[in-house]
Amino acid sequence: MTFHSMWAELLPIGRNSASGGYRRYAWSGADADCRAWFRQQAEDRGLVHEVDRNGNQWAWLGDPAAGDAVVTGSHLDSVPDGGAFDGPLGVVSSFAALDELRGRGVRFTRPLALVNFGDEEGARFGLACVGSRLTAGQLSVEQAHRLTDGDGISLPQAMEAAGYDPEGIGADPERLARIGAFVELHVEQGRALDLSGDRVGIASAIWPHGRWRFDFRGEANHAGTTRLADRRDPMLSYAETVLAARREAELAGAVATFGKIAVEPNGVNAIPSLVRGWLDSRAADQDTLDTVVGGVEKAAREYAHAHGIDLDVVRESFTPVVEFDHALRDELARILGKDTELKVPVLGTGAGHDAGILSGSIPTAMLFVRNPTGVSHSPAEYAAEDDCVAGVRALADVLEGLACR
Ligand code: GLV
Ligand code: MN
Ligand code: MN
């Protein structure tokens, strides 16, 4: 099956016809369809398919128990109304790269596995990279049990409803001990490759990033009869805090976004009793990130105080800076540099990835494929087919260099 036909098969799954975006949330029907697709691709190639205890899917060529495996893959879930490429490009490219290597007639000297990590985006339960975090022991079983979606369904309940046993979730060091290297190919979520005129790049580092929940509590009341002076309206402090986040991020050369909000009672003619906003913030280093988030929180407390609003701020998740394994990164550059046609710039990114989570346990690396607009987490996300094919070739070269004779 070609890259093109695999891509075409996945394309309709979980696509919302009104927005044109993808809604492939963890353990949903669309997620099940993506998983069935992955399984079918594995079986069609004679790979051994397995789902680990954290719900991640693996397709093995060679004996997993032999150790020192080379693993490649990404994720198939999406953010709300996400694009087609973030995640799926890495998974489809993994199968296409294996096909390319078989076409080259190489002999594998190390086991190879292709992987689809579960719930990378955290769209449903609020925490990103749940599958890889659990596996790497960066999310405890107790914390995972406390995760709930917008309808109050817990992660274990959702897994169970999707036909998976949540009993065994948790750290999986034996599995990680069998892996010698993980390489994730991903659409670039910026324009560095477009600006440099390169099809493919190698990742250097991921900015530290996290999510913070701000709960502004006031008093529900009638929108028509309550004098402005008598209101305790949490929307005002929230709105001021959004502006403060922008200001703090600009001052620090970082980014800060309130992209999700929940309002109670959420009536057009009612002053809200609660405004809950989620801050996503990222910066090149930890001190800068602390300064930004500290500044936003301080401003929020001042605004809340001025309006008689109660404020709770909870850090819901955090991922420290990731510096990808230098030896593996240099090895990728050496392998790809052999082809003089392909220059491979080394780029940092503000986006989180399973490769970043696993980098605490095993050597990991990432390849980026050019995205001409840099748009991501939106239906407008795009990579040209020629560039995707160049990405597949680069991934095949890397896997050949690492796992073949
Ligand atoms: C995932 O894509 C993230 O960076 O939030
Ligand atoms: Mn993403
Ligand atoms: Mn991704």
Coordinates of N, CA and C in Angstrom, one line a residue, residues 51-160:
V51 N -1.5 -4.7 22.0 CA -1.8 -3.5 22.7 C -1.2 -3.6 24.1
D52 N -0.4 -2.6 24.6 CA 0.2 -2.8 25.9 C -0.9 -2.4 27.0
R53 N -0.4 -2.5 28.3 CA -1.4 -2.4 29.3 C -1.9 -0.9 29.5
N54 N -1.2 0.0 28.8 CA -1.7 1.4 28.8 C -2.4 1.8 27.5
G55 N -2.7 0.8 26.7 CA -3.5 1.1 25.5 C -2.8 1.6 24.3
N56 N -1.4 1.6 24.4 CA -0.6 1.9 23.2 C -0.6 0.7 22.3
Q57 N -0.6 0.9 21.0 CA -0.6 -0.2 20.0 C 0.8 -0.3 19.4
W58 N 1.3 -1.6 19.3 CA 2.6 -1.9 18.8 C 2.5 -2.9 17.6
A59 N 3.3 -2.7 16.7 CA 3.4 -3.7 15.5 C 4.9 -4.1 15.4
W60 N 5.2 -5.4 15.7 CA 6.6 -5.8 15.8 C 7.0 -6.6 14.6
L61 N 8.2 -6.3 14.2 CA 9.0 -7.1 13.2 C 10.2 -7.6 14.0
G62 N 10.3 -8.9 14.1 CA 11.4 -9.4 14.9 C 11.0 -9.7 16.4
D63 N 11.9 -10.2 17.1 CA 11.5 -10.7 18.5 C 11.7 -9.5 19.5
P64 N 10.5 -9.1 20.1 CA 10.6 -8.0 21.1 C 11.6 -8.3 22.2
A65 N 11.6 -9.6 22.6 CA 12.4 -10.0 23.8 C 13.9 -9.9 23.5
A66 N 14.3 -9.8 22.2 CA 15.7 -9.7 21.9 C 16.3 -8.4 22.4
G67 N 15.5 -7.4 22.6 CA 16.0 -6.1 23.2 C 16.6 -5.2 22.1
D68 N 17.0 -4.0 22.6 CA 17.7 -3.0 21.7 C 16.9 -2.7 20.5
A69 N 15.5 -2.7 20.6 CA 14.7 -2.5 19.4 C 14.7 -1.1 19.0
V70 N 14.5 -0.9 17.7 CA 14.3 0.5 17.1 C 12.8 0.7 17.0
V71 N 12.3 1.7 17.5 CA 10.8 2.0 17.4 C 10.6 3.3 16.7
T72 N 9.5 3.3 15.9 CA 9.1 4.6 15.3 C 7.6 4.6 15.3
G73 N 7.0 5.8 15.2 CA 5.6 6.0 15.3 C 5.2 7.3 15.9
S74 N 3.9 7.5 16.2 CA 3.5 8.7 16.7 C 2.1 8.5 17.3
H75 N 1.1 9.3 17.0 CA -0.2 9.1 17.6 C -1.3 9.3 16.5
L76 N -2.5 8.8 16.8 CA -3.6 9.0 15.8 C -4.7 9.8 16.4
D77 N -4.7 10.2 17.6 CA -5.7 11.0 18.2 C -5.5 12.5 17.8
S78 N -6.5 13.3 18.1 CA -6.4 14.7 17.7 C -6.9 15.7 18.8
V79 N -6.6 16.9 18.6 CA -7.2 18.0 19.4 C -8.6 18.2 18.8
P80 N -9.5 19.0 19.5 CA -10.8 19.3 18.9 C -10.6 20.1 17.6
D81 N -11.2 19.5 16.6 CA -11.1 20.1 15.2 C -9.6 20.3 14.8
G82 N -8.9 19.3 15.0 CA -7.4 19.3 14.6 C -7.2 19.0 13.2
G83 N -6.0 19.1 12.8 CA -5.6 18.8 11.4 C -5.4 17.3 11.1
A84 N -5.1 17.0 9.9 CA -5.0 15.6 9.5 C -3.6 15.1 9.8
F85 N -2.6 16.0 10.0 CA -1.2 15.5 10.0 C -0.5 15.3 11.3
D86 N -1.0 16.1 12.3 CA -0.3 16.0 13.7 C -0.6 14.7 14.3
G87 N 0.4 13.8 14.2 CA 0.2 12.4 14.7 C 0.2 11.4 13.6
P88 N -0.9 11.5 12.8 CA -1.1 10.5 11.7 C 0.1 10.5 10.7
L89 N 0.7 11.6 10.5 CA 1.8 11.6 9.5 C 2.9 10.7 10.0
G90 N 3.2 10.7 11.3 CA 4.3 9.9 11.8 C 3.9 8.4 11.8
V91 N 2.6 8.1 12.0 CA 2.2 6.7 12.0 C 2.2 6.1 10.5
V92 N 1.6 6.9 9.6 CA 1.5 6.4 8.2 C 3.0 6.3 7.7
S93 N 3.8 7.3 8.0 CA 5.2 7.3 7.5 C 5.9 6.1 8.0
S94 N 5.6 5.6 9.2 CA 6.3 4.4 9.8 C 6.0 3.2 8.9
F95 N 4.7 3.0 8.6 CA 4.4 1.9 7.7 C 5.0 2.0 6.3
A96 N 5.0 3.3 5.8 CA 5.5 3.5 4.5 C 7.0 3.3 4.5
A97 N 7.7 3.7 5.6 CA 9.2 3.5 5.6 C 9.5 2.0 5.7
L98 N 8.7 1.3 6.4 CA 9.0 -0.2 6.5 C 8.8 -0.8 5.1
D99 N 7.8 -0.4 4.4 CA 7.6 -0.8 3.0 C 8.8 -0.5 2.1
E100 N 9.3 0.7 2.3 CA 10.4 1.2 1.5 C 11.6 0.3 1.8
L101 N 11.8 0.0 3.1 CA 13.0 -0.8 3.5 C 12.9 -2.2 2.9
R102 N 11.7 -2.7 2.9 CA 11.5 -4.1 2.4 C 11.8 -4.0 0.9
G103 N 11.4 -2.9 0.2 CA 11.6 -2.8 -1.2 C 13.1 -2.7 -1.5
R104 N 13.9 -2.1 -0.5 CA 15.3 -2.0 -0.7 C 16.0 -3.4 -0.4
G105 N 15.2 -4.3 0.1 CA 15.8 -5.6 0.4 C 16.8 -5.7 1.5
V106 N 16.6 -4.8 2.5 CA 17.6 -4.7 3.6 C 17.4 -5.9 4.6
R107 N 18.4 -6.2 5.4 CA 18.2 -7.2 6.4 C 18.2 -6.5 7.8
F108 N 17.2 -6.8 8.6 CA 17.2 -6.1 9.9 C 18.1 -6.9 10.9
T109 N 18.9 -6.1 11.6 CA 19.8 -6.6 12.6 C 19.2 -6.4 14.0
R110 N 18.2 -5.5 14.1 CA 17.6 -5.3 15.4 C 16.1 -5.4 15.3
P111 N 15.4 -5.7 16.3 CA 13.9 -5.7 16.2 C 13.4 -4.3 15.9
L112 N 12.3 -4.3 15.1 CA 11.7 -3.0 14.8 C 10.3 -3.0 15.2
A113 N 9.8 -1.9 15.8 CA 8.4 -1.8 16.2 C 7.9 -0.5 15.7
L114 N 6.6 -0.5 15.2 CA 5.9 0.7 14.9 C 4.8 0.9 16.0
V115 N 4.6 2.2 16.4 CA 3.8 2.4 17.6 C 2.7 3.5 17.3
N116 N 1.6 3.3 17.9 CA 0.5 4.4 18.0 C 0.3 4.6 19.5
F117 N 0.8 5.7 20.0 CA 0.6 6.0 21.4 C -0.8 6.6 21.6
G118 N -1.4 6.1 22.7 CA -2.8 6.5 23.0 C -2.8 7.9 23.6
D119 N -3.9 8.6 23.3 CA -4.2 9.9 24.0 C -3.1 10.9 24.1
E120 N -2.4 11.2 23.0 CA -1.3 12.1 23.0 C -1.8 13.5 23.2
E121 N -2.9 13.9 22.7 CA -3.3 15.3 22.7 C -3.9 15.7 24.0
G122 N -4.5 14.7 24.7 CA -5.1 15.1 26.0 C -6.4 15.9 25.8
A123 N -7.0 15.7 24.6 CA -8.2 16.5 24.3 C -9.4 16.1 25.2
R124 N -9.4 14.9 25.6 CA -10.6 14.4 26.4 C -10.4 14.5 27.9
F125 N -9.3 14.1 28.4 CA -9.1 14.1 29.8 C -8.2 15.2 30.4
G126 N -7.8 16.1 29.5 CA -7.0 17.3 29.9 C -5.6 17.2 30.1
L127 N -5.1 15.9 30.0 CA -3.6 15.7 30.2 C -3.0 15.1 28.9
A128 N -2.0 15.7 28.4 CA -1.4 15.2 27.1 C -0.5 14.0 27.4
C129 N -0.3 13.2 26.4 CA 0.6 12.1 26.4 C 0.3 11.1 27.5
V130 N -0.9 10.7 27.6 CA -1.3 9.8 28.7 C -0.7 8.4 28.5
G131 N -0.7 7.9 27.3 CA -0.2 6.6 27.0 C 1.3 6.5 27.3
S132 N 2.1 7.5 26.8 CA 3.5 7.4 27.1 C 3.9 7.8 28.5
R133 N 3.1 8.7 29.1 CA 3.4 9.1 30.5 C 3.2 7.9 31.4
L134 N 2.1 7.2 31.2 CA 1.9 6.0 32.1 C 3.0 5.0 31.9
T135 N 3.4 4.8 30.6 CA 4.4 3.8 30.3 C 5.7 4.1 31.0
A136 N 6.0 5.5 30.9 CA 7.3 5.9 31.4 C 7.3 6.2 33.0
G137 N 6.1 5.9 33.6 CA 6.0 6.2 35.0 C 5.9 7.6 35.4
Q138 N 5.6 8.5 34.4 CA 5.5 9.9 34.7 C 4.0 10.3 35.1
L139 N 3.1 9.3 35.1 CA 1.7 9.6 35.5 C 1.4 8.4 36.4
S140 N 1.1 8.6 37.7 CA 0.8 7.5 38.5 C -0.6 6.9 38.3
V141 N -0.8 5.7 38.7 CA -2.1 5.0 38.5 C -3.1 5.8 39.2
E142 N -2.8 6.3 40.4 CA -3.8 7.1 41.2 C -4.2 8.4 40.4
Q143 N -3.2 9.0 39.9 CA -3.5 10.3 39.1 C -4.3 9.9 37.9
A144 N -4.0 8.8 37.2 CA -4.7 8.4 36.0 C -6.2 8.1 36.3
H145 N -6.4 7.5 37.5 CA -7.8 7.2 37.9 C -8.6 8.4 38.2
R146 N -7.9 9.5 38.5 CA -8.6 10.8 38.9 C -9.0 11.6 37.6
L147 N -8.4 11.2 36.4 CA -8.7 11.9 35.2 C -10.2 11.7 34.8
T148 N -10.9 12.8 34.5 CA -12.3 12.6 34.0 C -12.5 13.5 32.8
D149 N -13.4 13.1 31.9 CA -13.7 14.0 30.8 C -14.8 15.0 31.1
G150 N -15.3 15.7 30.2 CA -16.3 16.8 30.4 C -17.6 16.2 30.9
D151 N -17.9 14.9 30.6 CA -19.1 14.3 31.1 C -18.9 13.5 32.4
G152 N -17.8 13.7 33.0 CA -17.5 13.0 34.3 C -17.1 11.5 34.1
I153 N -16.9 11.1 32.9 CA -16.4 9.7 32.7 C -14.9 9.6 33.0
S154 N -14.6 8.7 33.8 CA -13.1 8.6 34.2 C -12.4 7.8 33.1
L155 N -11.1 8.0 33.1 CA -10.2 7.3 32.1 C -10.4 5.8 32.2
P156 N -10.4 5.2 33.4 CA -10.6 3.7 33.4 C -12.0 3.4 32.8
Q157 N -13.0 4.1 33.1 CA -14.3 3.8 32.6 C -14.3 3.9 31.1
A158 N -13.7 5.0 30.5 CA -13.6 5.1 29.1 C -12.9 4.0 28.4
M159 N -11.8 3.6 29.0 CA -11.0 2.4 28.5 C -11.9 1.2 28.5
E160 N -12.6 1.0 29.6 CA -13.4 -0.2 29.7 C -14.5 -0.2 28.6

